[in-house]
Coordinates of C-alpha atoms and ligand atoms in Angstrom, one line a residue:
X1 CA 17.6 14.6 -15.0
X2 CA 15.4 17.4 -13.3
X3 CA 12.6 20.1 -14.6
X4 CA 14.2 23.2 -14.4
X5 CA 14.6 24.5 -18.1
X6 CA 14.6 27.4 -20.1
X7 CA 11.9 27.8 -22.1
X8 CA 11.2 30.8 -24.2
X9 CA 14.6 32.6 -22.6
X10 CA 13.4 32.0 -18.9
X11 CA 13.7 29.3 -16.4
X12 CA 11.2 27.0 -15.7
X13 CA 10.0 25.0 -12.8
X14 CA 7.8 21.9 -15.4
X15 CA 5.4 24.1 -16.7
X16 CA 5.5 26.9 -14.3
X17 CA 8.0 30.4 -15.1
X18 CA 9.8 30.8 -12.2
X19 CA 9.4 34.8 -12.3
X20 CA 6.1 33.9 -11.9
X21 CA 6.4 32.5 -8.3
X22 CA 8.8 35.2 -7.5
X23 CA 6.4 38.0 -8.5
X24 CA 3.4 36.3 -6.5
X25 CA 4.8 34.7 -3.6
X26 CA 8.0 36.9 -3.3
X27 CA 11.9 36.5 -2.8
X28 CA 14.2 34.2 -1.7
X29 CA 12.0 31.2 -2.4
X30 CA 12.4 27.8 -2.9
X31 CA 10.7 26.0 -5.6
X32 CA 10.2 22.3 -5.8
X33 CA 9.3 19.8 -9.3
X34 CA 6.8 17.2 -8.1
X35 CA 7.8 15.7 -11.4
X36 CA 11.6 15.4 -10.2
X37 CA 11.5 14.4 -7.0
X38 CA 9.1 11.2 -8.2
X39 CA 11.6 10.7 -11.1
X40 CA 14.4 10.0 -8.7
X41 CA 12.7 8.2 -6.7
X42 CA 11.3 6.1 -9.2
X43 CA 14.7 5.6 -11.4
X44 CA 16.2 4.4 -7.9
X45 CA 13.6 1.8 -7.2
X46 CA 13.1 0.9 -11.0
X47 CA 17.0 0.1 -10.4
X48 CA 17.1 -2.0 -7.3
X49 CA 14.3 -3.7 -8.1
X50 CA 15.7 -4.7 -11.8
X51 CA 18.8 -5.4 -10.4
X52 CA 17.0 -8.4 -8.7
X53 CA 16.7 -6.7 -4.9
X54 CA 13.0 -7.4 -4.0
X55 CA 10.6 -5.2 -2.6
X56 CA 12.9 -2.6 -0.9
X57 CA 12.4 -0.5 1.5
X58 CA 13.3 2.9 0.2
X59 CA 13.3 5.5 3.3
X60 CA 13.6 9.1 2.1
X61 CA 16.2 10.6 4.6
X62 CA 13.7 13.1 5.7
X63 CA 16.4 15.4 7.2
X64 CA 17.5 16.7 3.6
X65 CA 13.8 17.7 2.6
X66 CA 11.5 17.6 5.7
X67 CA 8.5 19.9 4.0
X68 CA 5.2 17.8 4.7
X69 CA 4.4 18.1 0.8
X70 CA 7.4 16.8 -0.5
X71 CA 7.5 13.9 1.7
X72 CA 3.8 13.2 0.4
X73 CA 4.6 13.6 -2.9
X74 CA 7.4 10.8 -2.1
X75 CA 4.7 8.6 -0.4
X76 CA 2.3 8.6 -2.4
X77 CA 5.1 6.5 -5.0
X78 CA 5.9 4.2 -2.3
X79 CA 8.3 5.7 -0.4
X80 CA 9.1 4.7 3.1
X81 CA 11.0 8.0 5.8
X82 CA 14.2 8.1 7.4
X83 CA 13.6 9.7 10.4
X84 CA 16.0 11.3 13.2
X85 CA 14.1 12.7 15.6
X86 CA 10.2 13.2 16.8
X87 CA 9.4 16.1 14.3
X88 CA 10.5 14.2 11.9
X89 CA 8.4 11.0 12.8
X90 CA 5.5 13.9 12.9
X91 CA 6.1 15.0 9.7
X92 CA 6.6 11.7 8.4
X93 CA 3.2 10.5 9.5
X94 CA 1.3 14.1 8.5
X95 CA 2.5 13.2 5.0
X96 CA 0.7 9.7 5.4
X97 CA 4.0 7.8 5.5
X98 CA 2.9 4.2 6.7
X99 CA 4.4 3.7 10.1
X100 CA 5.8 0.6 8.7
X101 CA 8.0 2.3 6.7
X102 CA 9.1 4.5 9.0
X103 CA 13.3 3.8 10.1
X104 CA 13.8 5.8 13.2
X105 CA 17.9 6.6 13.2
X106 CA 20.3 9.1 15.1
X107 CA 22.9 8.6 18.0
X108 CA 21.1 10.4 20.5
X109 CA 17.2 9.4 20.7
X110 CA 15.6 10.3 23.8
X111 CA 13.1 8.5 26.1
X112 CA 10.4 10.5 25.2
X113 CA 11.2 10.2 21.3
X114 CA 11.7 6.4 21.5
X115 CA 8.0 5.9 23.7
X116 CA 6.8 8.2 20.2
X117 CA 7.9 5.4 18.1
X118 CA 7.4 2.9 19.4
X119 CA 3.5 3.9 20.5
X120 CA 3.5 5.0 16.3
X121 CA 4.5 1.5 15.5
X122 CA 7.8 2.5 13.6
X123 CA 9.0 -0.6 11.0
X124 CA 12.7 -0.1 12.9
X125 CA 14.9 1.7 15.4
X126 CA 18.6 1.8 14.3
X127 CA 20.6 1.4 17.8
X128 CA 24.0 3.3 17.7
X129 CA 25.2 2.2 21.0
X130 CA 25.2 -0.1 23.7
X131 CA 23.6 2.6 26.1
X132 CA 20.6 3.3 23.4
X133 CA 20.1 -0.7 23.2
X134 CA 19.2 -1.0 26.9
X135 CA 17.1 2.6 27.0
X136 CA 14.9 1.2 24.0
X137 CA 14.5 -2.2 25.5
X138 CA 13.9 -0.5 29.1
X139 CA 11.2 1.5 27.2
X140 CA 9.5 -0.9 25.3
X141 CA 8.9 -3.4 28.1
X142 CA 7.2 -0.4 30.2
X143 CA 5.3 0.4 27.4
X144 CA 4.6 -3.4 27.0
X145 CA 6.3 -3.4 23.5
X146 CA 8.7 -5.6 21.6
X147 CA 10.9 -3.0 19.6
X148 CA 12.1 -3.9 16.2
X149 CA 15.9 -2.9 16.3
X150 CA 18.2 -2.9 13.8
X151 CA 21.8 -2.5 14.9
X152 CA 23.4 0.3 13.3
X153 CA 27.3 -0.2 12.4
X154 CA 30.3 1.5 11.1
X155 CA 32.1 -0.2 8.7
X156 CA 35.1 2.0 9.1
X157 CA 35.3 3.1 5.6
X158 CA 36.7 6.5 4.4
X159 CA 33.7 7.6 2.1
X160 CA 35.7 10.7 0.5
X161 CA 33.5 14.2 0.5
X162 CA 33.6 16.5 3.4
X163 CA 34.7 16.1 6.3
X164 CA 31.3 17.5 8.4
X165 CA 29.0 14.4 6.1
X166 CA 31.5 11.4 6.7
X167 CA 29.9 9.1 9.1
X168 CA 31.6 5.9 8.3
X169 CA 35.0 6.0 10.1
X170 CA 35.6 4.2 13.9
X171 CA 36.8 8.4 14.6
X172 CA 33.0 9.6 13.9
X173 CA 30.5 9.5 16.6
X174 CA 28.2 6.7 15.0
X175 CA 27.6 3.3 15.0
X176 CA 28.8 0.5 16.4
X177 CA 32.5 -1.5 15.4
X178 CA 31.8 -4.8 13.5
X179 CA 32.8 -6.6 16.8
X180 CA 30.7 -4.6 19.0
X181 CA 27.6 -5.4 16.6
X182 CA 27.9 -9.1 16.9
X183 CA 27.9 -8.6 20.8
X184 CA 25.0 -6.1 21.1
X185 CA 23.1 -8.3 18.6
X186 CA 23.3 -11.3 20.5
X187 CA 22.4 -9.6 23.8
X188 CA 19.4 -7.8 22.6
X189 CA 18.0 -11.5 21.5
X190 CA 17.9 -12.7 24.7
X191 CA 16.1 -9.5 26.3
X192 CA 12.6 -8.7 26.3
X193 CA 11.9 -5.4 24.7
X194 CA 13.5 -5.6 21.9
X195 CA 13.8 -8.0 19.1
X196 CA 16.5 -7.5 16.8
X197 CA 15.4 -7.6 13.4
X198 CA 18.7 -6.7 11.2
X199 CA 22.0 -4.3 10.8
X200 CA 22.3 -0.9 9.1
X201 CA 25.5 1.3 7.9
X202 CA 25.5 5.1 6.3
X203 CA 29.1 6.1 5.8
X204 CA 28.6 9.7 4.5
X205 CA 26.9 11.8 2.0
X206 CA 27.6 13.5 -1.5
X207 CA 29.6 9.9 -2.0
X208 CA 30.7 9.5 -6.1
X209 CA 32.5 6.7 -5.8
X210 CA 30.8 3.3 -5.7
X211 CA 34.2 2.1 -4.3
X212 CA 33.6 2.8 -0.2
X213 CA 30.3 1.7 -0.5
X214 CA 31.3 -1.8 -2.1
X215 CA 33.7 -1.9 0.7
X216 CA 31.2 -1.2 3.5
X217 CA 28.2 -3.5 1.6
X218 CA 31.1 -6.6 1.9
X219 CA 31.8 -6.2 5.4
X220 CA 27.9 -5.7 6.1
X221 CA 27.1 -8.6 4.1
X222 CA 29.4 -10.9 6.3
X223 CA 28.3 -10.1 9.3
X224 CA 25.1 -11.4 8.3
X225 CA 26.6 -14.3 7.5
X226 CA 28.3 -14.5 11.1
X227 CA 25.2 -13.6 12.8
X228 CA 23.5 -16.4 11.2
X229 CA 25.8 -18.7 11.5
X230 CA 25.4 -18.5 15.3
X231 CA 22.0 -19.0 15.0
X232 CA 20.7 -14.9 14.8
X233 CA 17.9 -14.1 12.7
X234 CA 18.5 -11.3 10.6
X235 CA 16.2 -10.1 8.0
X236 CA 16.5 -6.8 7.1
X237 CA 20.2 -4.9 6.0
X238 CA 19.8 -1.3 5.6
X239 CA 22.4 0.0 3.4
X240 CA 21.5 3.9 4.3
X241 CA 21.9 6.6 2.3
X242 CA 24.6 8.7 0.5
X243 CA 25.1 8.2 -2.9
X244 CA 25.7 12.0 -4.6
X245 CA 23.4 14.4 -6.5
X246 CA 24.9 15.4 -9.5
X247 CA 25.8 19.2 -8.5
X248 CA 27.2 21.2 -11.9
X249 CA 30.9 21.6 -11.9
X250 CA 31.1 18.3 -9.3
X251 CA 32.4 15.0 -10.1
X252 CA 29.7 13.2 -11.2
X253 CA 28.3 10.3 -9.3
X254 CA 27.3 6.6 -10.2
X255 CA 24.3 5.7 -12.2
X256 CA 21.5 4.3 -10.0
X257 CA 21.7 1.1 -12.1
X258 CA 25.4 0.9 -11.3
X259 CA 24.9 1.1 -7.9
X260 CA 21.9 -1.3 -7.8
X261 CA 24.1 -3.5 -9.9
X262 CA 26.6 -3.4 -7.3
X263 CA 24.8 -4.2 -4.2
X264 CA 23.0 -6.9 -6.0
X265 CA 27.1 -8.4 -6.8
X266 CA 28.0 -7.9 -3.2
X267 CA 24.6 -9.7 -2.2
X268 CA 24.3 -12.5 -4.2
X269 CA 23.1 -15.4 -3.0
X270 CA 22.2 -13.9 0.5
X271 CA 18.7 -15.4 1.0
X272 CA 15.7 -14.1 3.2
X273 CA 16.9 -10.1 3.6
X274 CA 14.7 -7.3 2.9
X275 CA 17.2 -4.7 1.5
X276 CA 16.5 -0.9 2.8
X277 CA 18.1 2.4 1.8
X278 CA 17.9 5.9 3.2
X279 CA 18.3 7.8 0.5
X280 CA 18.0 12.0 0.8
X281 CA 20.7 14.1 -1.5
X282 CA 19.8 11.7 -4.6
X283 CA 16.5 12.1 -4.6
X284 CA 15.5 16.2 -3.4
X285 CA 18.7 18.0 -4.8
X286 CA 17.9 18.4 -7.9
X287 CA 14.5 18.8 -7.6
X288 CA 14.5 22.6 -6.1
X289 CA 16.0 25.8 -6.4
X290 CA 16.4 28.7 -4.3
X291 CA 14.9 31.7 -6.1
X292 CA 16.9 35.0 -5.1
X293 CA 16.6 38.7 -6.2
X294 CA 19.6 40.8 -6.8
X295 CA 19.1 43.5 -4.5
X296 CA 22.2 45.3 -6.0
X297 CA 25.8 45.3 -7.8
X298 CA 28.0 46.5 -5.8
X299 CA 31.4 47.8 -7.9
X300 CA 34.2 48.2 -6.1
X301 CA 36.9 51.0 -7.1
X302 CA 39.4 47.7 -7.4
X303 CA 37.3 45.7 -9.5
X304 CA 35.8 43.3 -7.5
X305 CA 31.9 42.9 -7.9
X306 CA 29.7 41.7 -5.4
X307 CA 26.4 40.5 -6.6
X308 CA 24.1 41.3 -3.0
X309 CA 21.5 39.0 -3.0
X310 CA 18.0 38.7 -0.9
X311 CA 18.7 35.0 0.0
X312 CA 21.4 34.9 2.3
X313 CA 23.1 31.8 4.6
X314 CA 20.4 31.2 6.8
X315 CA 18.7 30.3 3.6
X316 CA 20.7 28.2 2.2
X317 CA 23.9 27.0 4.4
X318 CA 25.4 24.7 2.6
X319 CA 28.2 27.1 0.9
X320 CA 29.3 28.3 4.2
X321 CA 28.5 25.3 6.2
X322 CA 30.5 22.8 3.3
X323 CA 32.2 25.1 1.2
X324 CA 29.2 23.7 -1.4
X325 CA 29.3 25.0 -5.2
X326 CA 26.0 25.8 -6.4
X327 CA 25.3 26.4 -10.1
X328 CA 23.7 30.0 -10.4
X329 CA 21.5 30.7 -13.5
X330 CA 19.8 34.1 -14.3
X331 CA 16.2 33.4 -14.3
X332 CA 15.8 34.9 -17.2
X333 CA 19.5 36.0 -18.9
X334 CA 21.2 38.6 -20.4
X335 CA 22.8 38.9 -23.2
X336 CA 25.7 39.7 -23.3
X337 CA 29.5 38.8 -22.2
X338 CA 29.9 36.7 -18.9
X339 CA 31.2 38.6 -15.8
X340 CA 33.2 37.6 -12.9
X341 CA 31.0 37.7 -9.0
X342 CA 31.3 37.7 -5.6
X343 CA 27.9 36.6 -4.4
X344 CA 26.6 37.2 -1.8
X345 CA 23.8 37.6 0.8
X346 CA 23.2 40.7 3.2
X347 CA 24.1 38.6 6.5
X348 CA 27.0 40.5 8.4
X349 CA 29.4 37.9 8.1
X350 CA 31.9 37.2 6.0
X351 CA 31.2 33.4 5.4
X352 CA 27.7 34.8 4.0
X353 CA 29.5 34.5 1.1
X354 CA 28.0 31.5 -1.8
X355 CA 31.0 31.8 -4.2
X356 CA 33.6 33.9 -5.1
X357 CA 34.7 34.7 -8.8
X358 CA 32.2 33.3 -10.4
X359 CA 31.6 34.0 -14.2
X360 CA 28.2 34.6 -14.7
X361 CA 26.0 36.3 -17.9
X362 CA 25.5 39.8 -16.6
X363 CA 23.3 40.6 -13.9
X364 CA 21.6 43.8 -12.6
X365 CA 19.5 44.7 -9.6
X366 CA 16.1 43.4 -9.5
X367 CA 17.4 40.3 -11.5
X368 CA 16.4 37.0 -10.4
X369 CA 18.9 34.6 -9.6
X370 CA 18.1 30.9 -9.2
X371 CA 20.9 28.7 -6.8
X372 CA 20.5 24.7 -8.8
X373 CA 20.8 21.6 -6.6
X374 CA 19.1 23.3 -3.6
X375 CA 16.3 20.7 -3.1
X376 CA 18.3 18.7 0.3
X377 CA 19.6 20.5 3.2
X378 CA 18.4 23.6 1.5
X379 CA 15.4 24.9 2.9
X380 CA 15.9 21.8 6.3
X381 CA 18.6 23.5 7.7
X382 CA 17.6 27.3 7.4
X383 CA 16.9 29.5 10.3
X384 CA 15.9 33.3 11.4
X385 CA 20.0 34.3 11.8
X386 CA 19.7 37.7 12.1
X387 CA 16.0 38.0 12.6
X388 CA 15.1 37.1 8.7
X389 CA 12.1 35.1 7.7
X390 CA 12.1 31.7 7.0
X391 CA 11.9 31.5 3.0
X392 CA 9.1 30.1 1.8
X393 CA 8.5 26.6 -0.1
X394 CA 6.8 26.0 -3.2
X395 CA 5.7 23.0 -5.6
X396 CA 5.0 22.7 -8.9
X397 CA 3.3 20.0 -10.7
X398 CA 3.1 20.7 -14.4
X399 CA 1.4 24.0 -14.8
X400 CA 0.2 24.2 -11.2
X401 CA 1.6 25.5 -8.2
X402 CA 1.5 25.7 -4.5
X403 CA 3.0 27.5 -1.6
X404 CA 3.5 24.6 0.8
X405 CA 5.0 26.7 3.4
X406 CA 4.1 30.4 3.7
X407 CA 6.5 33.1 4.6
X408 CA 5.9 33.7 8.1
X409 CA 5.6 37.5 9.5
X410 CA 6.9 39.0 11.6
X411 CA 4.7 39.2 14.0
X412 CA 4.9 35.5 14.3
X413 CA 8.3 35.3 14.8
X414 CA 7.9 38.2 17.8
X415 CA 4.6 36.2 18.9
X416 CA 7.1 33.3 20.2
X417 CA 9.1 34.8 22.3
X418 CA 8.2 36.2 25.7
X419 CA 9.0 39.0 28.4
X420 CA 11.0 37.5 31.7
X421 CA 8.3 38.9 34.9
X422 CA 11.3 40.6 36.1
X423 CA 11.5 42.8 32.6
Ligands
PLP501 N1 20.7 8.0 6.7 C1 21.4 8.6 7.7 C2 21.5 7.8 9.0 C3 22.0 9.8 7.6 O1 22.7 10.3 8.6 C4 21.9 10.5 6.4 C5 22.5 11.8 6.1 O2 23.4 12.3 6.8 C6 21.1 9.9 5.4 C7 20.5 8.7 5.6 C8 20.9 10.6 4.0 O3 22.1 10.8 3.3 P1 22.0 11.4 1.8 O4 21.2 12.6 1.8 O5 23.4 11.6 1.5 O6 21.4 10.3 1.0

């Protein structure tokens, strides 16, 4: 369920018109419900913990939505960050994200990032290789540390969804083998700047099938038997992330509760784990659009009509990035009978295309179009491609609102770069 509704014949963010935002803070935009984004995170803790999983750490994967309000909003009803770099570890603790529920993750973590962590007192570093296990130890001890570790492994379990989001097979660049894990997690007992405090696996994202996941949770759950049974402490299993947004037109993923359910089958009767999750999609794609204007129909002699947009890929990438379908809605629509699009943005490339033959109420220039499910790796993974502004952020909370990240100008955007002497 999310908060973008028509209400009196135009689309609302909660309380708030979305024609509104558009006429005061401008176009593309993306617009985020407070009210969402602590609905999903509340229906998936409400789940785990009902399904008998106590206190669990639930780490937004800050990489889908990374704005410092969002992941505040998320906080402040307990939320815990998934982190992958040391901006996001920044943004993590600017949003007042306890550093003991931070999980710092990724397969390539430099020196300087792990020193960050570990001097910010992170809850966990995920290790994805035997490399990263000695750096973070090596680290640690010169910083006089013990680092909580966590060893992160891949089940080798095809997820489904696309190819580019499947992390779980032995072909993909993370994690560890089953194998290697038990090795590496003995080793790092015995050395001095690390302790090893558990095992994690993500195998993908956009997963709808509770199926892979069942089949990863299994093999996770007995190697925290094996490592025990040799004597390994292990108190934390961190299930990552993954589990699918509904997206319109999509196959529709599991039910929180099902999924809870689920792990708490796999789990039962393992004793003494704190269970932790890295969810991102679930929780931030429905909760934000992208707010585009049409900047004009263009009609071509053959039929074809290509609805040019002010948004284009930089904005949102996903489309061109995934081949991703978006549900596009008319701010406020038309009457009138549905037409067949092209849409696209003004970038000059063809893949700045978000869908082709798309029946849509009729649209004109100057309508505002709003792209659904745009909340994670929307606005995270935008850029200035072909020198255009970052799009601003927005969010609403009932009938208030508030730009949480302003366009920038372009004088900022000039203001970072600089002149070689010899120019
Ligand atoms: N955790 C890790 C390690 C990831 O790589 C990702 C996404 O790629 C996530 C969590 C979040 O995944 P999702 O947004 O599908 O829940």
């Amino acid at each position: 369920m999310n908060h973008f509704e028509l209400k009196g014949g135009e689309l609302h963010c909660e309380d708030v018109p979305l024609a509104e935002i558009a006429k005061a803070v401008g176009t593309p935009v993306y617009v985020y419900s407070s009210a969402t984004l602590e609905r999903h995170f509340t229906v998936l803790r409400d789940a785990l913990v009902g399904a008998g999983l106590k206190d669990p750490l639930i780490a937004f994967a800050v990489k889908a939505n990374s704005n410092v309000a969002v992941l505040r909003t998320l906080a402040n009803v307990g939320a815990g960050a998934d982190v992958v770099s040391e901006g996001e570890i920044r943004r993590a603790l600017a949003a007042g994200v306890p550093s003991e529920r931070i999980v710092f993750s990724g397969v390539g973590k430099t020196e300087a990032e792990i020193a960050f962590a570990l001097e910010a007192g992170v809850a966990e570093i995920n290790l994805e290789s035997e490399p990263e296990l000695h750096l973070v130890s090596a680290v640690a001890q010169r910083l006089s540390k013990r680092a909580s570790v966590a060893i992160r492994v891949n089940p080798d379990v095809e997820a489904g969804g696309h190819a580019k989001i499947s992390t779980g097979k032995a072909e993909n660049k993370f994690g560890v083998s089953l194998a290697e894990a038990e090795r590496l997690y003995a080793n790092a007992a015995n050395m001095a700047g690390v302790r090893p405090v558990g095992v994690a696996c993500h195998i993908g994202s956009q997963i709808t099938d509770l199926a892979p996941l069942e089949a990863a949770f299994r093999k996770m759950r007995a190697l925290v038997e094996r490592l025990r049974a040799e004597g390994l402490g292990v108190e934390r299993l961190d299930l990552g992330g993954g589990l699918g947004a509904p997206y319109f037109n999509q196959p529709t993923p599991p039910e929180p509760r099902d999924y809870a359910a689920m792990i708490a089958g796999v789990m039962d009767g393992l004793t003494g784990i704190q269970f932790a999750f890295e969810p991102g999609r679930m929780i931030a794609a429905n909760a934000g659009v992208l707010v585009a204007r049409v900047l004009h129909v263009n009609e071509r002699p053959e039929g074809r009509k290509f609805l040019v947009l002010d948004a284009a890929m930089n904005d949102l990438l996903r489309p061109a990035m995934y081949d991703a379908y978006h549900d596009i809605r008319p701010v406020k629509p038309r009457s009138g009978e549905p037409l067949v699009y092209d849409v696209v943005g003004p970038i000059c490339e063809t893949g700045d295309t978000f869908t082709r033959d798309r029946l849509l109420p009729p649209l004109a220039a100057r309508d505002l179009v709003a792209f659904m499910t745009a909340g994670a790796y929307g606005a995270a993974m935008s850029s200035e491609y072909n020198s255009r502004l970052l799009a601003p952020e927005v969010l609403v909370r009932g009938a208030d609102y508030a730009i949480v990240r302003p366009r920038p100008n372009y004088n900022d955007m000039l203001a970072r770069e600089r002149a070689a002497p010899w120019l």
